[in-house]
Short mmCIF file of C-alpha atoms in Angstrom, two decimals:
data_model
loop_
_atom_site.label_atom_id
_atom_site.label_comp_id
_atom_site.label_asym_id
_atom_site.label_seq_id
_atom_site.Cartn_x
_atom_site.Cartn_y
_atom_site.Cartn_z
CA ASN N 10 37.29 37.44 40.15
CA ALA N 11 40.46 35.41 40.54
CA GLY N 12 40.45 34.44 36.84
CA VAL N 13 42.45 31.24 36.27
CA THR N 14 44.28 29.81 39.26
CA GLN N 15 46.84 27.02 39.27
CA THR N 16 48.37 24.97 42.06
CA PRO N 17 51.11 24.37 42.92
CA LYS N 18 53.34 27.19 41.67
CA PHE N 19 56.50 25.10 41.90
CA GLN N 20 57.13 21.36 42.17
CA VAL N 21 60.17 19.10 42.12
CA LEU N 22 59.63 15.42 41.41
CA LYS N 23 61.86 12.41 41.08
CA THR N 24 61.66 10.28 37.96
CA GLY N 25 58.75 7.87 38.24
CA GLN N 26 56.76 9.88 40.77
CA SER N 27 53.23 10.98 40.00
CA MET N 28 51.45 14.23 40.60
CA THR N 29 48.38 16.23 39.61
CA LEU N 30 48.40 19.86 38.56
CA GLN N 31 45.22 21.67 39.49
CA CYS N 32 43.50 24.41 37.54
CA ALA N 33 40.31 26.32 38.26
CA GLN N 34 38.54 29.24 36.60
CA ASP N 35 35.75 31.43 37.90
CA MET N 36 34.73 33.05 34.60
CA ASN N 37 32.09 30.45 33.66
CA HIS N 38 34.06 29.48 30.57
CA ASN N 39 33.18 26.29 28.75
CA SER N 40 36.58 25.49 27.26
CA MET N 41 39.79 24.83 29.16
CA TYR N 42 43.34 24.00 28.01
CA TRP N 43 46.66 22.72 29.28
CA TYR N 44 49.90 23.92 27.65
CA ARG N 45 53.56 23.42 28.31
CA GLN N 46 56.23 25.99 27.60
CA ASP N 47 59.82 24.97 27.02
CA PRO N 48 62.73 27.29 26.23
CA GLY N 49 62.67 28.26 22.56
CA MET N 50 59.55 26.18 21.91
CA GLY N 51 56.67 28.52 22.53
CA LEU N 52 53.43 27.14 23.95
CA ARG N 53 52.38 23.62 22.99
CA LEU N 54 48.91 22.24 23.65
CA ILE N 55 48.81 19.07 25.76
CA TYR N 56 45.07 18.48 26.22
CA TYR N 57 41.94 20.53 26.02
CA SER N 58 38.33 20.30 27.09
CA ALA N 59 35.82 21.98 24.81
CA SER N 60 33.06 21.59 27.38
CA GLU N 61 32.32 19.86 30.67
CA GLY N 62 32.51 16.11 30.21
CA THR N 63 34.74 16.15 27.11
CA THR N 64 38.49 16.03 26.70
CA ASP N 65 40.73 15.75 23.63
CA LYS N 66 44.39 15.38 22.88
CA GLY N 67 46.47 18.29 21.73
CA GLU N 68 49.89 18.38 20.12
CA VAL N 69 51.93 16.69 22.90
CA PRO N 70 49.64 14.42 25.01
CA ASN N 71 51.98 11.49 25.66
CA GLY N 72 52.71 10.93 29.34
CA TYR N 73 49.73 12.97 30.54
CA ASN N 74 46.12 12.44 31.51
CA VAL N 75 43.43 14.99 32.23
CA SER N 76 40.16 15.21 34.10
CA ARG N 77 37.46 17.82 33.62
CA LEU N 78 36.05 17.53 37.11
CA ASN N 79 33.30 20.09 36.56
CA LYS N 80 32.86 23.31 34.62
CA ARG N 81 35.36 25.16 36.83
CA GLU N 82 38.16 22.62 37.22
CA PHE N 83 40.52 20.90 34.80
CA SER N 84 43.41 18.84 36.19
CA LEU N 85 46.52 17.47 34.52
CA ARG N 86 48.10 14.26 35.82
CA LEU N 87 51.58 12.90 35.30
CA GLU N 88 51.43 9.20 36.17
CA SER N 89 55.16 8.49 35.98
CA ALA N 90 57.18 11.67 35.64
CA ALA N 91 60.18 11.81 33.30
CA PRO N 92 62.93 14.44 33.01
CA SER N 93 61.53 15.35 29.57
CA GLN N 94 58.44 16.64 31.37
CA THR N 95 60.45 19.36 33.08
CA SER N 96 58.65 22.46 31.90
CA VAL N 97 56.36 25.33 32.81
CA TYR N 98 52.72 24.31 32.60
CA PHE N 99 49.95 26.79 31.86
CA CYS N 100 46.22 26.31 32.16
CA ALA N 101 43.87 28.51 30.14
CA SER N 102 40.17 28.99 29.64
CA ARG N 103 38.34 30.52 26.72
CA THR N 104 35.57 32.98 26.20
CA SER N 105 32.69 31.82 24.07
CA GLY N 106 31.86 33.25 20.68
CA TYR N 107 33.88 34.03 17.59
CA THR N 108 36.63 35.97 19.32
CA ASP N 109 39.01 33.39 20.64
CA THR N 110 40.67 35.02 23.62
CA GLN N 111 42.15 32.55 26.05
CA TYR N 112 42.88 33.58 29.63
CA PHE N 113 45.93 32.00 31.21
CA GLY N 114 46.84 31.08 34.75
CA PRO N 115 50.20 32.04 36.31
CA GLY N 116 51.80 28.68 35.55
CA THR N 117 53.35 25.75 37.43
CA ARG N 118 57.11 25.32 37.18
CA LEU N 119 57.84 21.58 37.30
CA THR N 120 61.28 20.02 37.58
CA VAL N 121 61.73 16.26 37.23
CA LEU N 122 65.07 14.97 38.46
CA ASP C 12 56.24 21.34 10.88
CA GLN C 13 56.02 24.79 12.39
CA GLN C 14 52.84 26.43 11.18
CA VAL C 15 53.35 29.74 12.99
CA LYS C 16 56.83 31.21 12.82
CA GLN C 17 58.37 34.12 14.66
CA ASN C 18 61.79 34.28 13.10
CA SER C 19 63.25 36.94 15.38
CA PRO C 20 63.97 35.54 18.85
CA SER C 21 64.66 39.03 20.16
CA LEU C 22 64.26 42.71 19.34
CA SER C 23 65.70 45.77 21.05
CA VAL C 24 64.32 49.31 20.54
CA GLN C 25 64.66 52.72 22.16
CA GLU C 26 61.88 54.17 24.26
CA GLY C 27 59.54 56.29 22.16
CA ARG C 28 60.39 54.56 18.89
CA ILE C 29 58.30 52.02 17.00
CA SER C 30 58.54 48.30 17.73
CA ILE C 31 57.61 45.94 14.90
CA LEU C 32 57.20 42.26 15.67
CA ASN C 33 56.67 39.85 12.80
CA CYS C 34 54.91 36.54 12.39
CA ASP C 35 54.54 34.23 9.38
CA TYR C 36 52.18 31.31 8.97
CA THR C 37 51.81 28.45 6.55
CA ASN C 38 48.30 27.11 7.13
CA SER C 39 45.75 28.71 4.79
CA MET C 40 42.95 27.50 7.06
CA PHE C 41 43.89 29.93 9.84
CA ASP C 42 41.05 32.42 10.18
CA TYR C 43 41.86 34.30 13.36
CA PHE C 44 45.12 35.64 14.75
CA LEU C 45 46.09 36.85 18.19
CA TRP C 46 49.04 38.40 19.97
CA TYR C 47 49.82 37.55 23.58
CA LYS C 48 52.30 39.25 25.86
CA LYS C 49 54.18 37.44 28.60
CA TYR C 50 56.19 38.80 31.50
CA PRO C 51 58.61 36.51 33.38
CA ALA C 52 56.97 34.22 35.95
CA GLU C 53 53.49 35.15 34.73
CA GLY C 54 51.00 33.61 32.34
CA PRO C 55 50.49 35.07 28.85
CA THR C 56 47.94 37.85 28.59
CA PHE C 57 45.87 38.68 25.53
CA LEU C 58 46.95 41.83 23.72
CA ILE C 59 45.16 42.21 20.40
CA SER C 60 43.58 40.09 17.68
CA ILE C 61 42.51 40.24 14.06
CA SER C 62 40.10 38.28 11.92
CA SER C 63 41.20 37.06 8.51
CA ILE C 64 38.54 39.24 6.89
CA LYS C 65 40.36 42.38 8.05
CA ASP C 66 43.80 43.73 7.27
CA LYS C 67 44.26 46.00 10.27
CA ASN C 68 43.13 46.28 13.85
CA GLU C 69 44.13 49.04 16.24
CA ASP C 70 43.94 49.35 20.01
CA GLY C 71 45.67 52.37 21.49
CA ARG C 72 49.41 52.05 20.94
CA PHE C 73 49.05 48.58 19.43
CA THR C 74 48.19 47.84 15.80
CA VAL C 75 48.14 44.47 14.11
CA PHE C 76 48.43 44.21 10.32
CA LEU C 77 47.50 41.12 8.34
CA ASN C 78 48.70 40.38 4.80
CA LYS C 79 46.85 37.23 3.78
CA SER C 80 48.50 36.88 0.40
CA ALA C 81 51.91 36.84 2.07
CA LYS C 82 50.67 34.86 5.08
CA HIS C 83 52.25 37.46 7.29
CA LEU C 84 51.15 39.52 10.24
CA SER C 85 52.91 42.14 12.27
CA LEU C 86 52.40 43.92 15.56
CA HIS C 87 53.33 47.60 15.77
CA ILE C 88 53.81 49.31 19.11
CA VAL C 89 53.99 53.11 18.95
CA PRO C 90 55.46 54.67 20.98
CA SER C 91 57.35 51.89 22.73
CA GLN C 92 57.65 52.08 26.51
CA PRO C 93 59.98 50.24 28.92
CA GLY C 94 56.93 48.46 30.38
CA ASP C 95 56.39 46.85 26.98
CA SER C 96 59.52 44.75 27.52
CA ALA C 97 58.22 41.17 27.46
CA VAL C 98 57.97 38.08 25.27
CA TYR C 99 55.34 38.42 22.53
CA PHE C 100 53.65 35.34 21.13
CA CYS C 101 51.80 35.21 17.85
CA ALA C 102 48.95 32.67 17.76
CA ALA C 103 46.56 31.46 15.08
CA ARG C 104 43.30 29.53 15.03
CA SER C 105 42.13 27.24 12.28
CA GLY C 106 38.44 27.47 11.48
CA GLY C 107 36.64 24.40 12.76
CA SER C 108 39.59 23.38 14.92
CA ASN C 109 37.54 23.29 18.09
CA TYR C 110 39.16 26.57 19.04
CA LYS C 111 42.68 25.30 19.42
CA LEU C 112 45.44 27.86 19.02
CA THR C 113 48.83 27.30 17.43
CA PHE C 114 51.54 29.49 18.93
CA GLY C 115 54.81 30.78 17.58
CA LYS C 116 57.98 30.49 19.63
CA GLY C 117 57.86 34.09 20.77
CA THR C 118 59.96 37.25 20.39
CA LEU C 119 61.63 38.90 23.38
CA LEU C 120 61.16 42.67 23.10
CA THR C 121 63.44 44.92 25.13
CA VAL C 122 62.62 48.62 25.24
CA ASN C 123 65.59 50.64 26.46
CA PRO C 124 65.01 53.92 28.37
#
């Protein structure tokens, strides 16, 4: 089991460029999440997908789009990158049931110049 | 409006002593609380959790205490080890929130040999 994998690990973009961050999980989880972590800000939810075929906005969705491609994969797209989107991005998936453990990927460090 | 607060950005303790990390929350609808641990350049990993119907949960060296009347929870690590040095995030879930978590900003724990 690889758990939650994310690609790429690092990326540098210029303002206005677009890119897609990929996330996949092999734990057969229904729910998947995208977070960003900024210094001194903790983890903030960008988008989530409660199940295949559904997506919803989180706390900071502006400037992002998501696609739940299938049960395993959940991608995050930046259509026109801005310096304010410089951050570390984490994907997570969740076990089912009352206990709410989320399993996180290793992160993508994105710099927008 | 920060609903989950970790007021201590950092904590330093000696190996073998107790580490106490604190977390306060404001939302009375939170019904489940979790602690995550994060090493540099890695994703957060689940550590321990507690339901709002309990006041204590223990797992080896880690114990989480919940005081609902004070809207306060704490994580105790006894004895502390150098490998415990990491950032600790407190997180909370609101019942019926579609399993979204709200995270605190984190506390950097340093355990000195």
